């Protein structure tokens, strides 16, 4: 039986390497802070290079690897789509922090974009990140000839599904209390499968798609991503509950620990981790980073 510290020690260099790859690609793809319109780009770069864990793009790269993509294709076949999902994720955080949503003054230990710049610039920086994400995901040349046009088209549509009304935006509308009561496990899962799960599903599925996997494998990787995303959300709730978060109490939506108790929430995380392992059966050692990422999603401390 491998210990927690052994698993983390194995995962860390991998994460660092993939994160560095993602950061270099994001720097290449996204306009630099000094570029016109300068204020807008400063605000967007503040968010994009503010210390995010890069879970979603790393997941896309690891799924690409797990289906054998990296053995036969250059990383350029997947990096644009992987970076696009990070841009969508970053926009969602910038908008979520705004006073009209979660009203947060700090993120990742630094002032949020609207505090550092202004509310209007935060709104625009989010808009710019979201727009650029789709420009990048569907930009044939960004893939440097390594991905087929129909797969790039499919990836763009998958991203729209994950980000829009069927995915994150729909989930956020439920979370803010506009759509339906969220008062039991089923409705809470329904919400988080959309708000958090769909971007994770996209990340793993798009890695497989652009790694030239079969439709069945793309679907299976998507299911793995979704299970991991839900586990990630539940563990986020557990971490928040540990911090005795007053804001959560003001939210119309209960957290998983509030609804199920901490033990119940941990139980769900453990079951989702098992589901992730099950879905990865048959992919062999090249899926090891995906196994470790699932483990990390459940056992992380921030
Ligand atoms: C504004 C449309 C819209 C949606 C906002 C992302 C979001 C939806 C809300 C943020 C609050 C929250 C707890 C979302 C659940 C997903 C989640 C755990 C986000 C944080 O993701 P990390 O931990 O962030 O990957 P880093 O900082 O590492 O990038």
XYZ file of C-alpha atoms and ligand atoms in Angstrom:
331
model
C 0.000 0.000 0.000
C 1.442 3.338 -1.065
C 1.441 6.038 1.616
C 0.027 9.564 1.175
C 3.473 11.140 1.189
C 4.755 8.670 -1.408
C 1.817 9.501 -3.687
C 2.342 13.238 -3.268
C 6.088 12.898 -3.856
C 5.333 11.072 -7.101
C 2.716 13.567 -8.232
C 4.524 16.811 -7.440
C 7.316 16.760 -10.039
C 4.743 15.705 -12.643
C 2.406 18.582 -11.722
C 5.309 21.052 -11.727
C 6.439 19.942 -15.156
C 2.950 20.090 -16.662
C 2.179 23.411 -14.955
C 5.348 24.921 -16.419
C 4.243 23.716 -19.847
C 0.813 25.297 -19.339
C 2.272 28.578 -18.049
C 4.631 28.853 -21.019
C 1.773 28.172 -23.440
C -0.555 30.652 -21.709
C 2.163 33.300 -21.958
C 2.441 32.553 -25.661
C -1.320 32.569 -26.294
C -2.666 35.345 -24.066
C -1.853 39.033 -24.722
C 0.865 40.367 -22.384
C -0.018 43.025 -19.769
C 1.859 45.707 -21.716
C -0.185 45.143 -24.845
C -3.008 47.508 -25.837
C -5.570 47.818 -24.261
C -3.134 47.863 -21.400
C -5.425 48.294 -18.394
C -7.617 45.434 -19.563
C -4.687 43.129 -20.164
C -3.088 44.001 -16.838
C -6.300 43.044 -15.071
C -6.742 39.804 -17.052
C -3.092 38.809 -16.536
C -3.428 39.519 -12.806
C -6.049 36.804 -12.676
C -4.526 34.392 -15.190
C -1.082 34.374 -13.585
C -2.244 34.708 -9.995
C -1.110 31.328 -8.692
C -3.851 28.943 -9.802
C -3.177 25.232 -9.421
C -3.848 24.638 -13.168
C -5.803 21.477 -12.340
C -7.972 21.559 -15.459
C -5.236 22.004 -18.091
C -2.979 19.515 -16.309
C -5.859 17.065 -16.407
C -6.208 17.599 -20.164
C -2.488 16.935 -20.664
C -2.578 13.861 -18.433
C -5.593 12.441 -20.295
C -3.827 13.096 -23.605
C -0.908 11.111 -22.224
C -3.093 8.308 -20.829
C -4.636 7.520 -24.216
C -1.226 7.453 -25.864
C -1.449 10.932 -27.427
C 1.953 12.135 -26.238
C 3.615 9.010 -27.657
C 2.552 9.859 -31.187
C 1.719 13.580 -31.282
C 3.409 16.790 -30.129
C 1.945 18.593 -27.083
C 0.764 21.331 -29.481
C -2.076 18.965 -30.388
C -3.686 19.583 -26.977
C -2.145 22.715 -25.396
C -4.529 25.284 -26.981
C -7.637 23.464 -25.697
C -5.982 22.851 -22.305
C -5.153 26.562 -21.962
C -8.610 27.569 -23.182
C -10.266 25.752 -20.273
C -7.946 27.539 -17.827
C -9.024 30.883 -19.348
C -12.684 29.941 -18.899
C -12.008 28.849 -15.321
C -10.147 32.110 -14.604
C -12.950 34.264 -16.036
C -15.437 32.403 -13.840
C -13.406 33.156 -10.721
C -13.069 36.854 -11.629
C -16.809 37.185 -12.152
C -17.654 35.017 -9.146
C -15.598 37.330 -6.901
C -17.576 40.424 -7.969
C -19.768 42.177 -5.389
C -22.927 41.098 -7.256
C -21.953 37.427 -6.850
C -19.759 36.116 -4.047
C -18.255 39.497 -3.141
C -14.728 38.348 -2.316
C -11.873 40.776 -1.682
C -9.121 38.159 -1.745
C -8.214 35.168 -3.871
C -5.062 33.073 -3.666
C -3.775 35.448 -0.964
C -3.997 38.550 -3.183
C -6.643 41.213 -3.829
C -9.283 40.093 -6.325
C -9.371 41.799 -9.724
C -12.172 44.250 -8.893
C -10.372 45.295 -5.701
C -6.984 45.692 -7.379
C -8.354 47.402 -10.526
C -12.086 48.222 -10.584
C -15.407 46.459 -10.829
C -15.869 47.451 -14.472
C -12.375 46.267 -15.400
C -12.961 42.952 -13.608
C -16.111 42.457 -15.638
C -14.241 43.276 -18.842
C -11.201 41.167 -17.933
C -13.545 38.190 -17.427
C -15.211 38.913 -20.760
C -11.820 39.105 -22.475
C -10.660 35.808 -20.941
C -13.846 34.018 -21.969
C -13.749 35.367 -25.510
C -10.072 34.594 -25.940
C -10.672 31.046 -24.712
C -12.960 30.336 -27.654
C -10.744 32.164 -30.098
C -7.854 29.935 -28.969
C -9.728 26.634 -28.724
C -10.970 26.941 -32.300
C -7.808 28.436 -33.786
C -6.448 25.863 -36.229
C -2.984 27.443 -36.455
C -2.506 27.377 -32.674
C -2.412 23.562 -32.877
C 0.492 23.870 -35.336
C -0.869 21.213 -37.663
C -0.927 18.557 -34.933
C -4.726 18.237 -34.562
C -7.436 17.495 -37.110
C -9.827 20.380 -37.908
C -12.962 18.350 -37.099
C -11.561 17.483 -33.656
C -10.776 21.150 -33.036
C -14.335 22.051 -34.011
C -15.696 19.378 -31.693
C -13.460 20.581 -28.846
C -14.827 24.134 -29.219
C -18.398 22.911 -29.049
C -17.605 20.741 -26.030
C -16.102 23.782 -24.290
C -19.223 25.850 -25.004
C -21.369 23.067 -23.548
C -19.226 22.833 -20.409
C -19.033 26.595 -19.870
C -22.559 27.685 -20.793
C -26.134 27.118 -19.689
C -25.839 23.326 -19.677
C -22.679 23.573 -17.601
C -20.983 26.135 -15.397
C -23.211 29.168 -16.013
C -26.341 27.072 -15.462
C -24.810 25.658 -12.281
C -23.953 29.121 -11.022
C -27.528 30.271 -11.624
C -28.764 27.375 -9.473
C -26.112 28.095 -6.831
C -27.208 31.709 -6.558
C -30.726 30.505 -5.810
C -32.424 31.561 -9.047
C -33.553 28.215 -10.373
C -34.667 25.573 -7.901
C -34.427 24.603 -4.267
C -31.183 22.851 -3.390
C -31.970 20.975 -0.227
C -30.999 17.361 -0.721
C -28.090 15.346 -2.044
C -29.619 14.848 -5.474
C -30.171 18.557 -6.134
C -26.747 19.424 -4.728
C -25.086 16.914 -7.054
C -27.150 18.233 -9.966
C -25.837 21.731 -9.230
C -22.173 20.812 -8.799
C -22.038 18.427 -11.739
C -22.789 21.570 -13.747
C -20.975 24.312 -11.884
C -17.732 22.384 -11.312
C -18.072 18.967 -12.955
C -18.573 20.005 -16.567
C -15.254 21.880 -16.881
C -13.469 18.867 -15.395
C -15.360 16.541 -17.734
C -14.333 18.735 -20.657
C -10.669 18.769 -19.566
C -10.259 15.004 -19.415
C -12.439 14.349 -22.482
C -10.685 16.914 -24.663
C -7.282 15.477 -23.755
C -8.509 12.090 -24.975
C -10.208 13.541 -28.067
C -7.107 15.417 -29.197
C -4.929 12.439 -28.261
C -6.782 10.585 -31.009
C -8.681 8.234 -28.704
C -11.818 6.324 -29.735
C -15.245 7.828 -28.968
C -15.645 5.251 -26.212
C -12.395 6.347 -24.579
C -13.319 10.034 -24.890
C -16.588 9.276 -23.096
C -14.833 7.214 -20.432
C -12.272 9.942 -19.786
C -15.150 12.433 -19.569
C -16.823 10.257 -16.930
C -13.535 10.086 -15.039
C -13.215 13.912 -15.224
C -16.747 14.374 -13.973
C -16.233 12.045 -10.995
C -12.964 13.787 -10.176
C -14.646 17.214 -10.500
C -17.373 16.281 -8.050
C -14.814 14.867 -5.626
C -12.798 18.084 -6.014
C -15.885 20.171 -5.182
C -16.779 18.078 -2.127
C -13.223 18.291 -0.839
C -13.344 22.072 -1.462
C -16.464 22.217 0.709
C -14.730 20.177 3.416
C -11.730 22.536 3.340
C -14.082 25.557 3.519
C -15.981 24.032 6.432
C -12.664 23.549 8.240
C -12.031 27.269 7.801
C -15.413 28.018 9.379
C -16.462 30.039 6.388
C -19.170 32.576 7.308
C -19.937 33.468 3.682
C -21.064 29.962 2.933
C -23.637 30.283 5.697
C -25.131 33.299 3.876
C -25.408 31.335 0.607
C -28.813 29.871 -0.368
C -27.093 26.549 -1.149
C -25.916 24.130 1.525
C -22.436 22.636 1.268
C -21.885 18.856 1.109
C -20.641 18.693 4.739
C -23.617 20.817 5.883
C -25.998 18.403 4.197
C -24.264 15.080 4.832
C -22.021 15.815 7.808
C -18.245 15.775 7.452
C -18.063 11.990 7.629
C -20.762 11.651 4.963
C -18.956 14.113 2.689
C -15.669 12.215 3.121
C -17.459 8.970 2.337
C -18.769 10.425 -0.951
C -15.250 11.595 -1.836
C -13.854 8.117 -1.194
C -16.555 6.528 -3.380
C -15.846 8.991 -6.203
C -12.129 8.251 -5.966
C -12.890 4.536 -6.318
C -15.054 5.356 -9.351
C -12.122 7.285 -10.893
C -9.794 4.296 -10.368
C -12.380 1.974 -11.882
C -12.737 4.154 -14.978
C -8.961 4.160 -15.431
C -8.664 0.384 -15.376
C -7.082 -0.915 -18.547
C -5.030 2.196 -19.341
C -1.920 0.873 -17.624
C 1.031 2.872 -16.274
C 0.527 5.818 -18.633
C -2.664 6.646 -16.707
C -0.760 6.804 -13.398
C -0.768 10.648 -13.347
C -4.571 10.573 -13.717
C -4.832 8.177 -10.757
C -2.604 10.450 -8.710
C -4.533 13.566 -9.740
C -7.777 11.950 -8.560
C -6.124 11.063 -5.290
C -4.838 14.632 -4.959
C -8.288 16.140 -5.671
C -9.589 14.279 -2.635
C -6.628 14.636 -0.264
C -5.322 18.146 -1.060
C -5.013 20.726 1.700
C -5.783 23.871 -0.380
C -19.294 33.354 -12.772
C -20.381 31.844 -14.472
C -19.664 31.998 -13.223
C -19.366 30.900 -12.528
C -18.597 30.894 -11.316
C -15.992 29.018 -10.437
C -17.287 29.442 -9.900
C -18.453 29.494 -10.827
C -17.381 29.809 -8.629
C -16.232 29.835 -7.704
C -16.549 29.197 -6.415
C -16.346 27.718 -6.379
C -16.096 27.098 -5.072
C -16.426 26.991 -7.453
C -16.290 25.544 -7.526
C -15.138 25.177 -8.335
C -13.878 25.432 -7.617
C -13.533 24.559 -6.498
C -13.143 26.454 -8.021
C -11.785 26.707 -7.540
O -10.964 26.004 -8.420
P -9.427 25.759 -8.161
O -9.230 25.285 -6.757
O -8.847 27.239 -8.299
O -8.925 24.890 -9.243
P -7.351 27.719 -8.589
O -7.192 28.923 -7.706
O -6.373 26.632 -8.254
O -7.320 28.067 -10.032
